[in-house]
Short mmCIF file of C-alpha atoms and ligand atoms in Angstrom, two decimals:
data_model
loop_
_atom_site.label_atom_id
_atom_site.label_comp_id
_atom_site.label_asym_id
_atom_site.label_seq_id
_atom_site.Cartn_x
_atom_site.Cartn_y
_atom_site.Cartn_z
CA UNK A 255 13.90 18.23 -6.48
CA UNK A 256 15.21 19.31 -3.08
CA UNK A 257 13.05 18.79 0.00
CA UNK A 258 12.47 22.55 0.32
CA UNK A 259 10.66 22.58 -3.01
CA UNK A 260 6.97 22.01 -3.22
CA UNK A 261 5.79 19.87 -6.12
CA UNK A 262 2.42 21.25 -7.16
CA UNK A 263 -0.11 19.45 -9.35
CA UNK A 264 -2.24 21.84 -11.41
CA UNK A 265 -5.29 20.09 -12.82
CA UNK A 266 -7.73 21.78 -15.21
CA UNK A 267 -11.37 21.01 -14.63
CA UNK A 268 -13.37 18.59 -16.74
CA UNK A 269 -12.30 16.03 -19.34
CA UNK A 270 -12.87 12.31 -19.68
CA UNK A 271 -10.64 9.24 -19.30
CA UNK A 272 -10.28 6.95 -22.30
CA UNK A 273 -7.91 4.24 -23.50
CA UNK A 274 -6.18 1.04 -22.39
CA UNK A 275 -3.40 1.24 -19.78
CA UNK A 276 -1.31 -0.73 -17.34
CA UNK A 277 -0.59 1.00 -14.03
CA UNK A 278 2.71 0.17 -12.23
CA UNK A 279 3.41 -2.99 -10.26
CA UNK A 280 1.85 -3.86 -6.92
CA UNK A 281 3.70 -2.19 -4.06
CA UNK A 282 2.93 -4.80 -1.41
CA UNK A 283 4.02 -7.67 -3.65
CA UNK A 284 7.13 -5.77 -4.83
CA UNK A 285 8.36 -5.35 -1.22
CA UNK A 286 7.77 -9.00 -0.43
CA UNK A 287 9.49 -10.20 -3.62
CA UNK A 288 12.73 -8.48 -2.59
CA UNK A 289 12.50 -9.73 0.99
CA UNK A 290 11.81 -13.37 0.20
CA UNK A 291 14.07 -13.44 -2.88
CA UNK A 292 16.93 -12.23 -0.68
CA UNK A 293 16.33 -14.92 1.96
CA UNK A 294 15.91 -17.70 -0.59
CA UNK A 295 18.51 -20.15 -1.80
CA UNK A 296 19.15 -19.59 -5.52
CA UNK A 297 18.35 -16.89 -8.06
CA UNK A 298 14.96 -15.17 -8.14
CA UNK A 299 13.80 -13.30 -11.27
CA UNK A 300 11.11 -10.67 -10.83
CA UNK A 301 9.09 -8.95 -13.58
CA UNK A 302 6.62 -6.09 -13.09
CA UNK A 303 8.53 -4.72 -10.08
CA UNK A 304 7.34 -1.29 -8.90
CA UNK A 305 10.15 1.22 -9.43
CA UNK A 306 8.73 3.56 -6.80
CA UNK A 307 10.59 5.07 -3.87
CA UNK A 308 8.99 2.71 -1.30
CA UNK A 309 9.87 -0.59 -2.95
CA UNK A 310 13.27 0.83 -3.95
CA UNK A 311 13.90 1.57 -0.25
CA UNK A 312 13.40 -2.12 0.48
CA UNK A 313 15.65 -3.09 -2.42
CA UNK A 314 18.44 -0.75 -1.24
CA UNK A 315 18.12 -2.04 2.34
CA UNK A 316 18.87 -5.59 1.17
CA UNK A 317 21.72 -4.41 -1.02
CA UNK A 318 23.25 -2.75 2.00
CA UNK A 319 22.92 -6.05 3.87
CA UNK A 320 25.12 -7.71 1.25
CA UNK A 321 22.57 -9.10 -1.22
CA UNK A 322 23.49 -8.86 -4.89
CA UNK A 323 20.48 -7.43 -6.73
CA UNK A 324 20.47 -6.49 -10.44
CA UNK A 325 17.99 -3.92 -11.71
CA UNK A 326 15.39 -2.69 -11.65
CA UNK A 327 15.45 -2.36 -15.41
CA UNK A 328 11.99 -1.93 -16.94
CA UNK A 329 10.50 -3.74 -13.95
CA UNK A 330 12.96 -6.64 -14.06
CA UNK A 331 14.99 -7.51 -10.99
CA UNK A 332 17.33 -10.45 -10.39
CA UNK A 333 18.27 -11.41 -6.85
CA UNK A 334 21.06 -13.77 -5.84
CA UNK A 335 19.50 -15.10 -2.65
CA UNK A 336 21.83 -15.42 0.34
CA UNK A 337 19.71 -17.90 2.28
CA UNK A 338 17.95 -17.27 5.57
CA UNK A 339 21.17 -16.72 7.48
CA UNK A 340 23.27 -14.92 4.86
CA UNK A 341 22.46 -11.24 5.55
CA UNK A 342 25.33 -9.03 6.73
CA UNK A 343 25.27 -6.16 9.20
CA UNK A 344 24.87 -2.90 7.21
CA UNK A 345 27.41 -0.07 7.60
CA UNK A 346 24.75 2.58 8.29
CA UNK A 347 21.11 2.77 9.48
CA UNK A 348 18.65 1.41 6.93
CA UNK A 349 16.72 4.40 5.58
CA UNK A 350 13.21 3.32 4.65
CA UNK A 351 11.97 6.76 3.61
CA UNK A 352 8.18 7.01 3.63
CA UNK A 353 7.57 3.26 3.64
CA UNK A 354 5.61 1.79 6.56
CA UNK A 355 5.57 -1.63 4.89
CA UNK A 356 9.37 -1.71 4.69
CA UNK A 357 9.79 -0.73 8.33
CA UNK A 358 7.16 -3.00 9.83
CA UNK A 359 7.98 -6.09 7.76
CA UNK A 360 11.74 -5.62 8.14
CA UNK A 361 11.47 -5.25 11.92
CA UNK A 362 10.16 -8.84 12.01
CA UNK A 363 12.41 -10.23 9.31
CA UNK A 364 15.51 -8.77 10.98
CA UNK A 365 14.67 -9.33 14.66
CA UNK A 366 16.05 -12.88 14.73
CA UNK A 367 19.12 -12.46 12.50
CA UNK A 368 21.59 -11.96 15.33
CA UNK A 369 22.56 -8.59 13.78
CA UNK A 370 22.63 -5.06 15.21
CA UNK A 371 20.56 -2.72 13.02
CA UNK A 372 18.79 0.62 13.07
CA UNK A 373 15.75 1.40 10.91
CA UNK A 374 14.97 5.04 10.17
CA UNK A 375 12.39 6.86 8.04
CA UNK A 376 11.21 10.28 6.90
CA UNK A 377 9.16 12.62 9.10
CA UNK A 378 5.82 10.97 8.21
CA UNK A 379 7.11 7.44 8.90
CA UNK A 380 8.81 8.64 12.10
CA UNK A 381 5.41 9.70 13.44
CA UNK A 382 3.63 6.37 12.82
CA UNK A 383 2.91 3.79 15.55
CA UNK A 384 5.52 1.01 15.79
CA UNK A 385 4.67 -0.63 19.15
CA UNK A 386 2.07 -2.65 17.25
CA UNK A 387 5.05 -4.60 15.87
CA UNK A 388 7.67 -4.22 18.59
CA UNK A 389 5.37 -5.41 21.43
CA UNK A 390 4.65 -8.86 19.91
CA UNK A 391 8.27 -9.13 18.70
CA UNK A 392 9.42 -8.64 22.29
CA UNK A 393 7.08 -11.48 23.32
CA UNK A 394 9.01 -13.63 20.84
CA UNK A 395 12.25 -12.75 22.62
CA UNK A 396 13.41 -9.95 20.29
CA UNK A 397 15.18 -6.83 21.50
CA UNK A 398 13.70 -4.01 19.45
CA UNK A 399 13.53 -0.46 20.80
CA UNK A 400 11.38 2.44 19.70
CA UNK A 401 11.48 6.06 20.87
CA UNK A 402 9.56 6.99 24.06
CA UNK A 403 6.51 7.69 21.96
CA UNK A 404 6.61 4.28 20.26
CA UNK A 405 7.94 5.49 16.92
CA UNK A 406 11.02 5.04 14.69
CA UNK A 407 13.99 4.93 14.74
CA UNK A 408 13.79 1.23 15.59
CA UNK A 409 16.96 -0.19 17.12
CA UNK A 410 17.36 -3.96 16.81
CA UNK A 411 19.87 -5.71 19.09
CA UNK A 412 21.18 -9.19 18.32
CA UNK A 413 19.54 -12.06 20.23
CA UNK A 414 20.45 -15.76 20.28
CA UNK A 415 16.99 -17.07 19.39
CA UNK A 416 13.32 -16.20 18.98
CA UNK A 417 10.46 -18.38 20.15
CA UNK A 418 7.09 -18.78 18.48
CA UNK A 419 3.99 -17.11 19.92
CA UNK A 420 0.27 -17.50 19.50
CA UNK A 421 -0.87 -13.93 18.89
CA UNK A 422 -4.24 -12.32 18.41
CA UNK A 423 -3.89 -9.16 16.29
CA UNK A 424 -5.45 -6.15 18.05
CA UNK A 425 -6.06 -4.47 14.65
CA UNK A 426 -6.69 -5.88 11.20
CA UNK A 427 -3.22 -5.24 9.78
CA UNK A 428 -1.33 -7.14 7.11
CA UNK A 429 1.84 -5.34 8.14
CA UNK A 430 1.71 -6.71 11.69
CA UNK A 431 0.69 -10.17 10.47
CA UNK A 432 3.52 -10.22 7.93
CA UNK A 433 6.05 -8.88 10.44
CA UNK A 434 5.28 -11.76 12.79
CA UNK A 435 5.24 -14.41 10.06
CA UNK A 436 8.67 -13.23 8.91
CA UNK A 437 9.97 -13.29 12.49
CA UNK A 438 8.38 -16.74 12.78
CA UNK A 439 10.74 -18.03 10.06
CA UNK A 440 13.49 -17.64 12.69
CA UNK A 441 11.52 -18.77 15.75
CA UNK A 442 11.55 -22.13 17.45
CA UNK A 443 8.12 -23.71 17.20
CA UNK A 444 4.87 -22.79 15.48
CA UNK A 445 3.98 -19.10 15.15
CA UNK A 446 0.19 -18.64 15.12
CA UNK A 447 -1.54 -15.36 14.29
CA UNK A 448 -5.28 -14.75 14.51
CA UNK A 449 -6.81 -11.84 12.60
CA UNK A 450 -9.93 -9.89 13.61
CA UNK A 451 -10.77 -9.63 9.88
CA UNK A 452 -9.10 -10.84 6.68
CA UNK A 453 -6.23 -8.64 5.46
CA UNK A 454 -4.02 -8.88 2.38
CA UNK A 455 -2.43 -12.31 2.21
CA UNK A 456 0.48 -11.73 -0.18
CA UNK A 457 3.07 -12.83 2.38
CA UNK A 458 1.33 -16.16 2.92
CA UNK A 459 0.89 -16.76 -0.83
CA UNK A 460 4.48 -15.83 -1.63
CA UNK A 461 5.99 -17.91 1.18
CA UNK A 462 4.11 -20.91 -0.22
CA UNK A 463 5.46 -19.99 -3.69
CA UNK A 464 9.01 -20.10 -2.27
CA UNK A 465 8.27 -23.59 -0.93
CA UNK A 466 7.79 -22.50 2.69
CA UNK A 467 4.51 -23.96 3.98
CA UNK A 468 2.05 -21.56 5.62
CA UNK A 469 -1.25 -22.88 6.91
CA UNK A 470 -4.55 -21.07 7.27
CA UNK A 471 -7.42 -22.40 9.35
CA UNK A 472 -10.33 -20.02 9.68
CA UNK A 473 -8.86 -16.71 10.81
CA UNK A 474 -5.61 -18.26 12.11
CA UNK A 475 -2.44 -18.32 10.04
CA UNK A 476 0.54 -20.40 11.13
CA UNK A 477 4.00 -21.49 10.15
CA UNK A 478 6.89 -23.41 11.70
CA UNK A 479 10.32 -21.90 12.13
CA UNK A 480 13.48 -23.47 10.83
CA UNK A 481 12.58 -24.19 7.17
CA UNK A 482 14.22 -22.74 4.07
CA UNK A 483 13.06 -20.85 0.98
CA UNK A 484 13.77 -21.90 -2.59
CA UNK A 485 14.18 -19.20 -5.27
CA UNK A 486 11.44 -18.82 -7.87
CA UNK A 487 10.23 -16.46 -10.60
CA UNK A 488 7.69 -13.77 -9.72
CA UNK A 489 5.42 -11.86 -12.15
CA UNK A 490 4.01 -8.90 -10.25
CA UNK A 491 0.56 -7.69 -11.36
CA UNK A 492 -0.43 -4.01 -11.65
CA UNK A 493 -1.37 -2.48 -8.30
CA UNK A 494 -5.12 -2.31 -7.67
CA UNK A 495 -4.39 0.56 -5.26
CA UNK A 496 -2.95 2.59 -8.16
CA UNK A 497 -5.71 1.41 -10.51
CA UNK A 498 -8.20 2.77 -7.93
CA UNK A 499 -7.61 6.40 -8.99
CA UNK A 500 -8.58 5.49 -12.55
CA UNK A 501 -11.53 3.35 -11.42
CA UNK A 502 -12.87 6.42 -9.63
CA UNK A 503 -11.84 8.94 -12.32
CA UNK A 504 -13.50 7.00 -15.14
CA UNK A 505 -16.62 6.43 -13.02
CA UNK A 506 -17.15 10.12 -12.16
CA UNK A 507 -16.13 11.73 -15.49
CA UNK A 508 -18.87 11.66 -18.17
CA UNK A 509 -17.98 9.89 -21.45
CA UNK A 510 -15.15 7.88 -19.92
CA UNK A 511 -14.33 4.35 -21.02
CA UNK A 512 -11.03 2.73 -20.01
CA UNK A 513 -9.45 -0.69 -19.68
CA UNK A 514 -6.86 -1.25 -16.95
CA UNK A 515 -4.75 -4.26 -17.84
CA UNK A 516 -3.28 -7.04 -15.70
CA UNK A 517 -4.57 -5.71 -12.36
CA UNK A 518 -4.14 -7.83 -9.23
CA UNK A 519 -7.61 -8.67 -7.91
CA UNK A 520 -6.65 -10.71 -4.86
CA UNK A 521 -9.89 -11.07 -2.81
CA UNK A 522 -8.14 -9.48 0.19
CA UNK A 523 -7.58 -6.33 -1.93
CA UNK A 524 -10.71 -5.96 -4.06
CA UNK A 525 -12.86 -3.88 -1.69
CA UNK A 526 -12.58 -0.86 -3.98
CA UNK A 527 -14.35 -2.76 -6.77
CA UNK A 528 -17.05 -4.04 -4.39
CA UNK A 529 -17.66 -0.59 -2.88
CA UNK A 530 -17.74 1.24 -6.23
CA UNK A 531 -20.15 -1.36 -7.64
CA UNK A 532 -22.40 -0.91 -4.59
CA UNK A 533 -22.37 2.81 -5.47
CA UNK A 534 -23.53 2.01 -9.00
CA UNK A 535 -20.20 1.95 -10.86
CA UNK A 536 -19.92 0.17 -14.21
CA UNK A 537 -16.87 -2.05 -13.78
CA UNK A 538 -16.41 -5.21 -15.80
CA UNK A 539 -13.87 -7.76 -14.59
CA UNK A 540 -12.52 -9.41 -17.76
CA UNK A 541 -10.06 -12.23 -18.52
CA UNK A 542 -9.67 -13.46 -14.97
CA UNK A 543 -6.51 -15.55 -14.68
CA UNK A 544 -3.98 -16.75 -12.15
CA UNK A 545 -0.45 -15.35 -12.33
CA UNK A 546 2.07 -16.99 -10.02
CA UNK A 547 -0.45 -17.61 -7.26
CA UNK A 548 -2.19 -14.20 -7.49
CA UNK A 549 -5.50 -13.60 -9.31
CA UNK A 550 -5.29 -11.01 -12.11
CA UNK A 551 -7.83 -9.45 -14.51
CA UNK A 552 -8.39 -6.58 -16.95
CA UNK A 553 -10.87 -4.02 -15.64
CA UNK A 554 -13.18 -2.09 -18.00
CA UNK A 555 -14.67 1.02 -16.42
CA UNK A 556 -17.27 3.33 -17.93
CA UNK A 557 -18.83 6.48 -16.50
CA UNK A 558 -21.83 5.89 -14.26
CA UNK A 559 -24.27 7.76 -12.04
CA UNK A 560 -22.96 6.94 -8.56
CA UNK A 561 -25.10 7.03 -5.43
CA UNK A 562 -24.15 7.24 -1.75
CA UNK A 563 -24.03 4.12 0.43
CA UNK A 564 -23.28 2.91 3.95
CA UNK A 565 -19.87 1.31 3.37
CA UNK A 566 -19.99 -2.24 4.79
CA UNK A 567 -17.43 -2.48 7.62
CA UNK A 568 -16.19 -5.86 6.40
CA UNK A 569 -14.93 -4.10 3.26
CA UNK A 570 -12.74 -1.65 5.20
CA UNK A 571 -9.56 -3.80 5.48
CA UNK A 572 -10.08 -4.94 1.87
CA UNK A 573 -10.02 -1.32 0.61
CA UNK A 574 -7.88 0.27 3.30
CA UNK A 575 -5.63 2.22 0.90
CA UNK A 576 -8.39 3.25 -1.48
CA UNK A 577 -10.44 5.55 0.75
CA UNK A 578 -8.94 8.85 -0.45
CA UNK A 579 -10.14 7.96 -3.97
CA UNK A 580 -13.44 6.56 -2.67
CA UNK A 581 -14.15 9.80 -0.77
CA UNK A 582 -13.85 11.69 -4.06
CA UNK A 583 -16.31 9.22 -5.63
CA UNK A 584 -18.68 9.80 -2.68
CA UNK A 585 -18.47 13.58 -3.06
CA UNK A 586 -19.56 13.15 -6.71
CA UNK A 587 -22.34 10.64 -5.90
CA UNK A 588 -26.01 11.42 -5.27
CA UNK A 589 -26.90 11.15 -1.57
CA UNK A 590 -25.02 10.34 1.61
CA UNK A 591 -22.03 8.01 1.98
CA UNK A 592 -21.15 6.93 5.49
CA UNK A 593 -17.89 5.21 6.50
CA UNK A 594 -17.40 3.69 9.96
CA UNK A 595 -14.86 1.30 11.50
CA UNK A 596 -11.93 2.92 9.69
CA UNK A 597 -9.92 4.57 12.49
CA UNK A 598 -6.76 3.05 10.95
CA UNK A 599 -7.01 5.74 8.26
CA UNK A 600 -5.84 8.24 10.86
CA UNK A 601 -2.39 6.58 11.12
CA UNK A 602 -1.52 6.14 7.44
CA UNK A 603 1.02 8.31 5.55
CA UNK A 604 -1.19 11.18 6.78
CA UNK A 605 -4.40 11.34 8.83
CA UNK A 606 -6.43 10.45 5.76
CA UNK A 607 -9.79 11.25 7.36
CA UNK A 608 -8.81 14.78 8.38
CA UNK A 609 -6.70 15.63 5.34
CA UNK A 610 -9.38 14.46 2.89
CA UNK A 611 -12.12 16.22 4.86
CA UNK A 612 -10.14 19.48 4.83
CA UNK A 613 -9.46 19.29 1.10
CA UNK A 614 -13.00 18.27 0.13
CA UNK A 615 -14.37 21.16 2.21
CA UNK A 616 -12.06 23.55 0.36
CA UNK A 617 -13.62 22.23 -2.85
CA UNK A 618 -17.09 23.01 -1.46
CA UNK A 619 -18.18 19.48 -0.49
CA UNK A 620 -20.34 18.81 2.55
CA UNK A 621 -18.25 16.42 4.71
CA UNK A 622 -18.14 15.60 8.40
CA UNK A 623 -15.16 13.66 9.75
CA UNK A 624 -15.85 11.29 12.66
CA UNK A 625 -13.35 9.50 14.93
CA UNK A 626 -13.56 6.30 12.86
CA UNK A 627 -14.76 7.48 9.47
CA UNK A 628 -16.55 10.21 7.58
CA UNK A 629 -19.98 11.28 6.38
CA UNK A 630 -20.05 12.74 2.86
CA UNK A 631 -23.16 14.39 1.50
CA UNK A 632 -22.71 14.05 -2.24
CA UNK A 633 -24.60 15.62 -5.09
CA UNK A 634 -23.44 19.21 -4.85
CA UNK A 635 -20.93 20.29 -7.44
CA UNK A 636 -17.25 20.54 -6.57
CA UNK A 637 -15.56 23.86 -7.13
CA UNK A 638 -11.92 24.51 -7.90
CA UNK A 639 -9.41 25.44 -5.20
CA UNK A 640 -6.03 24.79 -3.63
CA UNK A 641 -5.65 21.73 -1.39
CA UNK A 642 -2.74 20.20 0.50
CA UNK A 643 -1.83 16.52 0.21
CA UNK A 644 0.40 16.72 3.32
CA UNK A 645 2.99 14.65 1.47
CA UNK A 646 0.56 11.73 1.14
CA UNK A 647 0.77 10.14 -2.32
CA UNK A 648 -2.75 8.77 -2.31
CA UNK A 649 -4.32 12.08 -1.23
CA UNK A 650 -2.51 13.88 -4.06
CA UNK A 651 -3.74 11.42 -6.70
CA UNK A 652 -7.29 11.36 -5.32
CA UNK A 653 -7.61 15.16 -5.57
CA UNK A 654 -6.14 15.10 -9.07
CA UNK A 655 -9.07 12.88 -10.13
CA UNK A 656 -11.55 15.21 -8.40
CA UNK A 657 -10.77 17.84 -11.06
CA UNK A 658 -12.62 15.71 -13.63
CA UNK A 659 -15.84 16.82 -11.94
CA UNK A 660 -14.84 20.20 -10.47
CA UNK A 661 -15.98 23.52 -11.90
CA UNK A 662 -12.57 25.17 -11.62
CA UNK A 663 -8.90 24.29 -11.60
CA UNK A 664 -7.53 22.31 -8.62
CA UNK A 665 -4.02 22.99 -7.28
CA UNK A 666 -2.53 20.32 -5.04
CA UNK A 667 0.48 21.05 -2.83
CA UNK A 668 3.24 18.70 -1.65
CA UNK A 669 2.93 16.00 -4.32
CA UNK A 670 6.49 14.63 -4.64
CA UNK A 671 5.62 11.49 -2.67
CA UNK A 672 3.43 10.30 -5.53
CA UNK A 673 6.71 8.71 -6.61
CA UNK A 674 6.59 6.38 -3.61
CA UNK A 675 3.87 4.26 -5.20
CA UNK A 676 3.10 5.58 -8.69
CA UNK A 677 6.09 6.83 -10.70
CA UNK A 678 4.81 8.27 -13.98
CA UNK A 679 1.36 9.08 -12.61
CA UNK A 680 1.07 12.49 -14.27
CA UNK A 681 2.17 11.15 -17.68
CA UNK A 682 -0.20 8.19 -17.57
CA UNK A 683 -3.06 10.34 -16.27
CA UNK A 684 -2.54 12.92 -19.06
CA UNK A 685 -2.44 10.21 -21.70
CA UNK A 686 -5.75 8.98 -20.30
CA UNK A 687 -7.26 12.47 -20.56
CA UNK A 688 -6.65 14.24 -17.23
CA UNK A 689 -5.49 17.81 -17.84
CA UNK A 690 -2.65 17.75 -15.34
CA UNK A 691 0.67 19.58 -15.23
CA UNK A 692 3.42 19.72 -12.64
CA UNK A 693 5.08 22.79 -11.21
CA UNK A 694 7.56 23.50 -8.46
CA UNK A 695 7.60 26.27 -5.89
CA UNK A 696 10.02 27.11 -3.15
C1 LIG B 882 0.29 -3.09 3.54
C2 LIG B 882 -0.68 -3.19 4.50
C3 LIG B 882 -1.60 -2.09 4.86
C4 LIG B 882 -1.60 -1.01 3.79
C5 LIG B 882 -0.22 -0.65 3.34
C6 LIG B 882 0.48 -1.85 2.74
C7 LIG B 882 1.16 -4.24 3.27
O1 LIG B 882 -1.18 -1.51 6.08
O2 LIG B 882 -2.26 0.15 4.28
O3 LIG B 882 -0.27 0.37 2.35
O4 LIG B 882 1.84 -4.26 2.22
O5 LIG B 882 1.17 -5.17 4.08
P1 LIG B 882 -1.74 -2.03 7.52
O6 LIG B 882 -1.28 -3.41 7.68
O7 LIG B 882 -1.13 -1.11 8.51
O8 LIG B 882 -3.23 -1.88 7.41
#
């Protein structure tokens, strides 16, 4: 599909979700598996890799820096690691598409390589704040430029060496934390990062899995520069952020009963389960197990009468990507749901507070956006209508699920970026019972 075409989701109202499914691999872990596998010594085998545009952007970036990567073939990828100092200068700017994780983590990983590189992205990524990574990288001695307004393209100039810093994160962000840990691999001394609240810890877990020690003491994470990574095998669980649409869909649609298999339930990612349960959802966490250092489970979800809640602020970083889906749950719940402390939602792939508020209003819901959250008065019925995802994958999928409880058909514009995180969404959702079809318009 060319960029002038508009992928439209058309979703009939009603239906129920039923069956047993596995959603695609975790996006955060997929990115990190390519990054660390490339820097390791030896051959890394990955299974469950997400074949979405975002993680493929990371994969292609490493290929263009000289790493031999086979696949992905049915989620399997094999990387011949080049070691920490084996990357080569690419011929052209690295195009990271829509992927904030690729750009922010790579800025740190590449800052100390002694290479000249440029990182570019699509129009959404080129509007997102990058000084949050380039400022602390400069403190480490890196030369990384943004545009005047602090956005991509990022231009990285070669430097002789980086030095470790002791840095307090101004926002709870796993991307900034991971950026600095990856830069810290190349820095002299001990890099220390203190978080205002826990954020996803996949980088720390995976570095340890590659034999690179990372310490955590309270809210401070640290590592020493100068070590090396040893290749290993990685089994990537299904992405809880993709499972979230089905957790919400099955909760709000009467007569639903689904099992989502092999879902990553890392405690720094499970806020969506906690929040939905506080709202009265019926979610059973079954067969808990550990897969390569990450906790995994099968999730059984049945329809439930949801009620509004005050969302605990400590859950916000643990559910940061799941709010579009959670807002749909809140619109279908009895009573008021109030979210605060979530201003970060305004700088995601879209302004997720405004875009969700606009769409939910179109569907007849009573919502009031606030600077750092939203107030949703649930209980009224949703009507059909035409909403715009603004090219944000998670907004598109959240509104698709809303149709399960709407009284008319929902049309969703600008949905092609669903492929960034959830290739095959419409097929899987239809198999589960959502009455969704895809059209294109110029
Ligand atoms: C991610 C961290 C989060 C999240 C993003 C993926 C990661 O971003 O929203 O989708 O893989 O580290 P922030 O660190 O900006 O909160």
